[in-house]
Short mmCIF file of C-alpha atoms in Angstrom, two decimals:
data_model
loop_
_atom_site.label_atom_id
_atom_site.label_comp_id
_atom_site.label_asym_id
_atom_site.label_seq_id
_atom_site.Cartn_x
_atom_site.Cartn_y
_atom_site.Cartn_z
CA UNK A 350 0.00 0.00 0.00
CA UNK A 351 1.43 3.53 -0.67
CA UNK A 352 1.83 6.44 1.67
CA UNK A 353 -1.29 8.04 -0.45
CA UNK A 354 -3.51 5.61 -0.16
CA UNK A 355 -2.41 5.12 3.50
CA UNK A 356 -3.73 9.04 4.13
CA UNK A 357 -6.62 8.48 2.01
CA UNK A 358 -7.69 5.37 4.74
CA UNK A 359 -6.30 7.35 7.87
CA UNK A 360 -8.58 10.55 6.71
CA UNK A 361 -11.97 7.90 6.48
CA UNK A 362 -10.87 6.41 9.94
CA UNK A 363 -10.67 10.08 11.24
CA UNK A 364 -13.93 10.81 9.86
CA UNK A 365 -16.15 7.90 11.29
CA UNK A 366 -14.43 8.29 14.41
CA UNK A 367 -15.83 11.75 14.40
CA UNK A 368 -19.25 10.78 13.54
CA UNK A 369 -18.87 8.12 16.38
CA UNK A 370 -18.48 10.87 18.63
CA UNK A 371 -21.31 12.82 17.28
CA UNK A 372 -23.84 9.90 16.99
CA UNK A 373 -23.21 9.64 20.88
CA UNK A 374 -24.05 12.99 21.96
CA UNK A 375 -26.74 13.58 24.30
CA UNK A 376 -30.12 14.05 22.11
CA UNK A 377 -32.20 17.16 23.20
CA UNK A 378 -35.68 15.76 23.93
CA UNK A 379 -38.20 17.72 21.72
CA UNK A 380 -40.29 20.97 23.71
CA UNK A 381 -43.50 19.31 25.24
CA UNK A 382 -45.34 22.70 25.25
CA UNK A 383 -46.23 24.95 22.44
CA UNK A 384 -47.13 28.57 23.45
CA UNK A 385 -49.42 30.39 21.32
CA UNK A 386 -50.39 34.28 22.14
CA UNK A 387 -54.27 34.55 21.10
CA UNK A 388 -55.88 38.19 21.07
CA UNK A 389 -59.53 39.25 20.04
CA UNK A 390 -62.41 38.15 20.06
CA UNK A 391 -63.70 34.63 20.52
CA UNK A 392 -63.87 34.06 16.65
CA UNK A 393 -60.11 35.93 15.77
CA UNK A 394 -58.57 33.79 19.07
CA UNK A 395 -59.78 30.73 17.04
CA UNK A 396 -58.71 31.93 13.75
CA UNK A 397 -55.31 32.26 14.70
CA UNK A 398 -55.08 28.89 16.73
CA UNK A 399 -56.13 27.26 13.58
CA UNK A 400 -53.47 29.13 11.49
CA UNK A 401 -50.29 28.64 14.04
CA UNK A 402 -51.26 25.29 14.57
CA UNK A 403 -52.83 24.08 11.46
CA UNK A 404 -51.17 21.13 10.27
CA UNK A 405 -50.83 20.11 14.03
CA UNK A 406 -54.55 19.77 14.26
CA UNK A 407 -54.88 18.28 10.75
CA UNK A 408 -52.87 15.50 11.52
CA UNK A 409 -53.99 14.70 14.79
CA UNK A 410 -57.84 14.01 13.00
CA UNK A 411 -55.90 12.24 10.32
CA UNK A 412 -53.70 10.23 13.24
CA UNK A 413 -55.86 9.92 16.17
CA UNK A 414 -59.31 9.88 14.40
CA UNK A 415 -59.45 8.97 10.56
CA UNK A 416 -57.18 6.28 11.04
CA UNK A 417 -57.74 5.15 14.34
CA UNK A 418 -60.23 5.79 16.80
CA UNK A 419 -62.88 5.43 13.92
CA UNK A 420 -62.39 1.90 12.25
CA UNK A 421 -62.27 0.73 15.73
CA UNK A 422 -65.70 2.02 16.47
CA UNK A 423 -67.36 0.59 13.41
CA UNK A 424 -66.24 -2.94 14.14
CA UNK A 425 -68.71 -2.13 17.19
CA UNK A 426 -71.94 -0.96 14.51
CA UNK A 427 -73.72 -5.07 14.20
CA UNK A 428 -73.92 -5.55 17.95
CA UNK A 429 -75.18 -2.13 18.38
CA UNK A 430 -77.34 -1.96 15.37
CA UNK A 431 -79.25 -5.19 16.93
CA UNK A 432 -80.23 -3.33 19.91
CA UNK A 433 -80.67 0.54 18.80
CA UNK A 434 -82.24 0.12 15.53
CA UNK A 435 -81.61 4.04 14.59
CA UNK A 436 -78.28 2.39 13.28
CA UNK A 437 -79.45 0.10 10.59
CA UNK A 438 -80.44 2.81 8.63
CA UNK A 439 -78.60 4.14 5.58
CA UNK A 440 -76.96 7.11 7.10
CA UNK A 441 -74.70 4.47 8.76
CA UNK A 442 -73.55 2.44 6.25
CA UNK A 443 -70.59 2.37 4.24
CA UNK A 444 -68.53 2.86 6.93
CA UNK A 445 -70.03 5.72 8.43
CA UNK A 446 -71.59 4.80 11.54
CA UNK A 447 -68.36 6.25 13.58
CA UNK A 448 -67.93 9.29 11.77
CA UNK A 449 -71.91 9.95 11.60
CA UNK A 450 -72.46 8.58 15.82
CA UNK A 451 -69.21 10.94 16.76
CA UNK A 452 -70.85 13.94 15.06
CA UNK A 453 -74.49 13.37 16.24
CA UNK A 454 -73.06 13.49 19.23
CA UNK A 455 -71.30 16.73 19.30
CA UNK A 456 -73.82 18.78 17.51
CA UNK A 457 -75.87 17.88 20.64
CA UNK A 458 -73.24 19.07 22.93
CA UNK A 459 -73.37 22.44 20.17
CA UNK A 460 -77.02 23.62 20.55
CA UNK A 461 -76.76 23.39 24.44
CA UNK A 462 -73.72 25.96 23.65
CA UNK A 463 -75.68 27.67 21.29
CA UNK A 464 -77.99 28.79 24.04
CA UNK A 465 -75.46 29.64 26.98
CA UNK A 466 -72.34 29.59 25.57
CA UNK A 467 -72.52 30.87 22.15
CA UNK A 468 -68.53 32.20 22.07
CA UNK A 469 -67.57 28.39 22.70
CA UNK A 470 -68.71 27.46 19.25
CA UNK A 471 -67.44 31.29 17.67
CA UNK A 472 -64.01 30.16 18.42
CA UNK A 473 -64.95 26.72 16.99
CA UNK A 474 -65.27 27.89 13.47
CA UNK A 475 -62.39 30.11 14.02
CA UNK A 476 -60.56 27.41 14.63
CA UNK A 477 -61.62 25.53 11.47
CA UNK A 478 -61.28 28.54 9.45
CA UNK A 479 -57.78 28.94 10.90
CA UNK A 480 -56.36 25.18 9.72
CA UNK A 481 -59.27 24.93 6.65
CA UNK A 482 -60.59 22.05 7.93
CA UNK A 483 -64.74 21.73 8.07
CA UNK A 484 -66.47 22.80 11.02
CA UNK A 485 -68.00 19.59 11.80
CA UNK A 486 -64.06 18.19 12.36
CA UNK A 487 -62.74 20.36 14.92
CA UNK A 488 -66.53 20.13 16.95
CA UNK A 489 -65.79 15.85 16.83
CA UNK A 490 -62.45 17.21 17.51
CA UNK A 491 -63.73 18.69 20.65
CA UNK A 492 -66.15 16.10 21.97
CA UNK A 493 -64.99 13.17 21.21
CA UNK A 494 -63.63 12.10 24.46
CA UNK A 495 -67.26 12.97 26.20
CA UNK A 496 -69.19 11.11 22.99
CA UNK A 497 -66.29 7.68 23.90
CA UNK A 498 -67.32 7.64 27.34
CA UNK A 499 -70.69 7.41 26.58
CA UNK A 500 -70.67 5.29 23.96
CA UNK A 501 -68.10 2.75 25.45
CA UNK A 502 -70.99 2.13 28.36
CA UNK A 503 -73.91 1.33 25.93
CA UNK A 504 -71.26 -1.05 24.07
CA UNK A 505 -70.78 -2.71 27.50
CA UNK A 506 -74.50 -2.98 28.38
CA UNK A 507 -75.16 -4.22 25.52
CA UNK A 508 -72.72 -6.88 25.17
CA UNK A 509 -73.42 -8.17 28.86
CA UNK A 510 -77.08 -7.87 28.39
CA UNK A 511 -76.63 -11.16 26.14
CA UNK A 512 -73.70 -12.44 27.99
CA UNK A 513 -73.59 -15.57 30.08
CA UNK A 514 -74.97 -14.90 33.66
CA UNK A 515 -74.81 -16.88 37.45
CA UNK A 516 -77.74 -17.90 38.42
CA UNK A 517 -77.11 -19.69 41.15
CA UNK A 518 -74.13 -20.79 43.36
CA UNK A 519 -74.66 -23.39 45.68
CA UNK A 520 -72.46 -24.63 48.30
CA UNK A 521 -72.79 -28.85 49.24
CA UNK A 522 -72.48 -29.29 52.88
CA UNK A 523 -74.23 -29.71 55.69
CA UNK A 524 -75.73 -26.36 56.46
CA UNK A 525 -78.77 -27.07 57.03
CA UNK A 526 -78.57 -27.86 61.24
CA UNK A 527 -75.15 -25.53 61.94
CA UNK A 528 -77.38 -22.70 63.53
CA UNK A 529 -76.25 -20.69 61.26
CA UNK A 530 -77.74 -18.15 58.59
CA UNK A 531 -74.94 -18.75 56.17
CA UNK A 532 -75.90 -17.18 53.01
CA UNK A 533 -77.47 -14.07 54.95
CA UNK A 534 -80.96 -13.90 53.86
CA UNK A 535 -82.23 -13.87 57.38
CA UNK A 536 -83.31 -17.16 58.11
CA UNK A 537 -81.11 -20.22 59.68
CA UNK A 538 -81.30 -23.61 59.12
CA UNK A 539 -84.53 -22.84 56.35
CA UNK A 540 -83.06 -25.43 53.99
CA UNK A 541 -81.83 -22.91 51.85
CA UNK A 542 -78.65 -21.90 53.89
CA UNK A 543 -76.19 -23.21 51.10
CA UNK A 544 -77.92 -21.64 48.06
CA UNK A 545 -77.11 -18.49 46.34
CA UNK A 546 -79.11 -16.93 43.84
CA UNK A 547 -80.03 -13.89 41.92
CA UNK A 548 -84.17 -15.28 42.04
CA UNK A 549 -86.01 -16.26 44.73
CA UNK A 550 -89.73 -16.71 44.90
CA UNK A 551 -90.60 -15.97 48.43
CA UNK A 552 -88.66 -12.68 48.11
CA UNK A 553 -88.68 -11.53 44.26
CA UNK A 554 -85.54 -10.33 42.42
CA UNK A 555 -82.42 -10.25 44.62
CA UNK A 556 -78.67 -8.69 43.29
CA UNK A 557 -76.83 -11.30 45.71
CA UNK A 558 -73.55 -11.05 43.05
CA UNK A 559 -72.86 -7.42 43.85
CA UNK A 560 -70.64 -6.11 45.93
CA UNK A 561 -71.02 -6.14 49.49
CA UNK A 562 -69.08 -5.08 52.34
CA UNK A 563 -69.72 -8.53 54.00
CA UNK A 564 -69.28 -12.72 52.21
CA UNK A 565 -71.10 -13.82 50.49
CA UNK A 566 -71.51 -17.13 52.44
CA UNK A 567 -70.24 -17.29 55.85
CA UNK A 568 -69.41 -20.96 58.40
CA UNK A 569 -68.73 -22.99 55.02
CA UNK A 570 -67.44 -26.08 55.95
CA UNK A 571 -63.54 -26.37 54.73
CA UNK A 572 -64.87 -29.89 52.96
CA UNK A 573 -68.01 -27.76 50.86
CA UNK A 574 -68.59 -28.67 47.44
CA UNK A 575 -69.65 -25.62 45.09
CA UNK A 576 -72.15 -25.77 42.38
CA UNK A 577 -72.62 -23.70 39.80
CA UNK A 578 -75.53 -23.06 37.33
CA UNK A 579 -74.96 -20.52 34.36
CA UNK A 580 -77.35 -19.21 32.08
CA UNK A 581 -77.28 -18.04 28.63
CA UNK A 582 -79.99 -15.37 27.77
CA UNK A 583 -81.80 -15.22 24.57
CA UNK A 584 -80.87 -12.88 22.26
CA UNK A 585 -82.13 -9.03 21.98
CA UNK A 586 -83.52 -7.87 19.01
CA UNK A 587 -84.50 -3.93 20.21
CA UNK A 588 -84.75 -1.49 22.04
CA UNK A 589 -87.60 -2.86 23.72
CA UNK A 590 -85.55 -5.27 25.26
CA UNK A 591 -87.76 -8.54 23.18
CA UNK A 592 -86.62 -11.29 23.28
CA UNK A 593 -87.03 -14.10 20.48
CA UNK A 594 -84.95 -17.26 20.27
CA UNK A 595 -86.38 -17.82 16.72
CA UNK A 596 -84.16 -14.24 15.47
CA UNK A 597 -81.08 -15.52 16.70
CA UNK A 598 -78.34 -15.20 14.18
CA UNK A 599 -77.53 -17.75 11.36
CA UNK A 600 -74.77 -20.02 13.14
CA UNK A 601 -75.02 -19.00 16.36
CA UNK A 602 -76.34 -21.79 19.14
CA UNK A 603 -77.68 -21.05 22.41
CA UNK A 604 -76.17 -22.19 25.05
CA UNK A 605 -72.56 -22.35 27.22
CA UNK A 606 -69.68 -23.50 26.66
CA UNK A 607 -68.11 -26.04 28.61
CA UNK A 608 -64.13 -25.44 27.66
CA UNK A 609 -65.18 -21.43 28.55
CA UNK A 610 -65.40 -22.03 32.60
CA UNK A 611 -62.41 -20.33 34.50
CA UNK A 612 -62.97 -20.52 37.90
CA UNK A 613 -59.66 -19.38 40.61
CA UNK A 614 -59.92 -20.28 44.25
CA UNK A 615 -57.45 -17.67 45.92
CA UNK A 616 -54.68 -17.45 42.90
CA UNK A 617 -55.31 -20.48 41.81
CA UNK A 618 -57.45 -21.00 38.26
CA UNK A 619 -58.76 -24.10 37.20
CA UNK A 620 -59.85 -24.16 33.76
CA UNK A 621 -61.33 -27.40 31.44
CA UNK A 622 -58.26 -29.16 31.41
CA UNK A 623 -58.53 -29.76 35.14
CA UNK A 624 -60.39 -32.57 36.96
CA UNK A 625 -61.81 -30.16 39.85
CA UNK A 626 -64.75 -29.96 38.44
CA UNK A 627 -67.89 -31.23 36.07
CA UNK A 628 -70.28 -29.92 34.09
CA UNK A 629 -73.60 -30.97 32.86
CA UNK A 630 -76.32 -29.28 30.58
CA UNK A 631 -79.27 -29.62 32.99
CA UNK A 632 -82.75 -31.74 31.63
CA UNK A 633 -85.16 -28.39 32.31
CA UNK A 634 -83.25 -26.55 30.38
CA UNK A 635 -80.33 -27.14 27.10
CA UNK A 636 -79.46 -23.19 27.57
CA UNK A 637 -77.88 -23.26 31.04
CA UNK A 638 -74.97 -25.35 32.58
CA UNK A 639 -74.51 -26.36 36.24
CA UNK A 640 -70.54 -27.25 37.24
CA UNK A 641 -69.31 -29.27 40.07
CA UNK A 642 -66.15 -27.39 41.64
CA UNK A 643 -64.35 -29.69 44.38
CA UNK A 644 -61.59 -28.10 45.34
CA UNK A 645 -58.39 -30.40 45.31
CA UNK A 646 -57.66 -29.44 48.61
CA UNK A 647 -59.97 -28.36 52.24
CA UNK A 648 -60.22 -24.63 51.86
CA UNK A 649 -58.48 -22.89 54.72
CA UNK A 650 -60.07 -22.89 58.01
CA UNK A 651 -61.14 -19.23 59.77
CA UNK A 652 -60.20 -17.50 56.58
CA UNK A 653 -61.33 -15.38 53.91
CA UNK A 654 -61.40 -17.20 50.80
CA UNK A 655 -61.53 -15.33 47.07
CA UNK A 656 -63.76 -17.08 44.81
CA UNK A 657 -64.17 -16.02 40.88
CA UNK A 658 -66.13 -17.61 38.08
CA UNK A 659 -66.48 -16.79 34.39
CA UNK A 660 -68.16 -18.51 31.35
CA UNK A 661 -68.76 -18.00 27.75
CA UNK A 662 -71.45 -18.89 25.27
CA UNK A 663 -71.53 -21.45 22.32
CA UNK A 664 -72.51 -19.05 19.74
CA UNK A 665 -69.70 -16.99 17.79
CA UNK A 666 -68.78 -13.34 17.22
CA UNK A 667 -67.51 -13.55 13.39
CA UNK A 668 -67.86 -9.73 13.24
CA UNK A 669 -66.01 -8.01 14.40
CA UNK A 670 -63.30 -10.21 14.88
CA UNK A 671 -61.14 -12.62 15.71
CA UNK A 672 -63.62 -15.08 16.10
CA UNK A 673 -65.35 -15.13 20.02
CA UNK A 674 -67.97 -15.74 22.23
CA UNK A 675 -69.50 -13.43 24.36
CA UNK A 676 -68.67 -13.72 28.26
CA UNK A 677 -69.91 -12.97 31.54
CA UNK A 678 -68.36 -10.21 33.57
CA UNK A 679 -66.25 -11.84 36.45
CA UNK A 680 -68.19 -12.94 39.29
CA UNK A 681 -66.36 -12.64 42.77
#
């Protein structure tokens, strides 16, 4: 090699060295606040937000919005469709029920402004003047968060409306001559001490699955048995809250699903690959399932023991998807 092509290679080792040196610099982090100064009136404040900030606030409806938040919340439009029937018309297809349910909603929020607040939605179109966007954009802008919270809690009801539910829980022991009113519903030793359920006759409708300050049962023996009975309600079809087994959807069958059950005793789960427990569809009725839980071992004596149950249904969500059933909230 000669001397010349020696100080050509000692000039490129000088060189990356140097961009080593750079490439490990400390990196600035970027500012996490933008000021703007605003001035004028409610419509000129939001003129010049718009303008300063304008392809800020275009992409974040692009980002957050067009490309996000909105294809989400049409995988959501079938199961909500069945129930509010406003959404089956056309104004909602084509992929529009997001973009048409986000902007219902904040045009609602605008006519209450309209009355008391009438600068609010000035500064609005200001706004949307400002980055040349459509008015209707910056007001989903605006509301959207309010319109999600909403929305995400009729999804919810919905969905659990046709969920699996616990009817009854019932513990098998010897409860019946312990002096005891172990399931608290007043009465001792009324041959109902070890039973558990959302329905009785003698005193109508009772929410014994909520939460409570206090067990659920109390003086179980550490040998008890649980039973289990889950239901699978029929599907809705409107607002009205019918019912009619005969409009359940092509494919889907009524009923629960055995290889669904979870059920954890402290941190323990057992699910259908264990041999705790057995489950039958019961004669009176080929939409519920009762399961035998015996735990492997005598629960722990003068303790408080954390029981929690979950099933899902035979029938299958296609749409949106992956491919599910619907399941119970977690009963504790």
């Amino acid at each position: 090699m000669t001397l010349k092509a020696m100080n050509h290679v000692g000039r490129a080792a000088t060189a990356l060295f140097v961009l080593l040196l750079l490439a490990c610099a400390e990196a600035s982090p970027p500012p996490n606040v933008e000021v703007c100064v605003l001035s004028g009136t409610p419509y000129e404040r939001g003129f010049q937000h718009g303008q300063q900030l304008a392809s800020k606030i275009q992409s974040l409806y692009s980002t957050l919005l067009e490309n996000s938040l909105m294809p989400f919340l049409n995988r959501e439009q079938k199961d909500v469709a069945a129930f509010l029937v406003e959404y089956q018309k056309d104004l909602y297809s084509n992929g529009q029920f997001s973009y048409q349910m986000l902007l219902q909603s904040g045009q609602h929020l605008a006519e209450e402004l309209a009355i008391e607040y009438p600068e609010y939605l000035e500064e609005i179109q200001g706004i949307a003047d400002g980055a040349g966007m459509p008015f209707e954009k910056i007001l989903i802008l605006n509301t959207f968060v309010d319109t999600m919270l909403a929305f995400r809690s009729i999804t919810f009801f919905i969905r659990q409306l046709q969920a699996p539910t616990l009817e009854e829980m019932e513990f098998i022991a010897d409860l019946d001559s312990d002096g005891h009113d172990n399931n608290g519903d007043g009465n001792a030793d009324d041959g109902l001490d070890g039973l558990v359920r959302d329905y009785r006759e003698s005193t109508g409708f009772t929410n014994n699955y909520g939460a409570k300050p206090h067990a659920v049962m109390a003086e179980v023996p550490t040998t008890a048995a649980i039973r289990f009975r889950f239901k699978d309600p029929p599907p809705l079809t409107s607002f009205t809250g019918e019912v009619d087994p005969d409009k359940r959807k092509e494919g889907e069958e009524q009923g629960i699903d055995p290889a669904s059950i979870r059920i954890q005793l402290n941190d323990i789960v057992y699910d259908a690959a264990s041999d705790v427990w057995t489950a039958v569809v019961p004669d009176d009725d080929d939409t519920a399932l009762e399961v035998l839980f015996t735990p492997p071992e005598p629960l722990p004596a003068a303790a408080v023991v954390s029981l929690v149950v979950q099933a899902g249904n035979l029938s299958r969500i296609v749409d949106p998807p992956p491919v599910h059933a619907r399941f119970m909230r977690d009963e504790r």
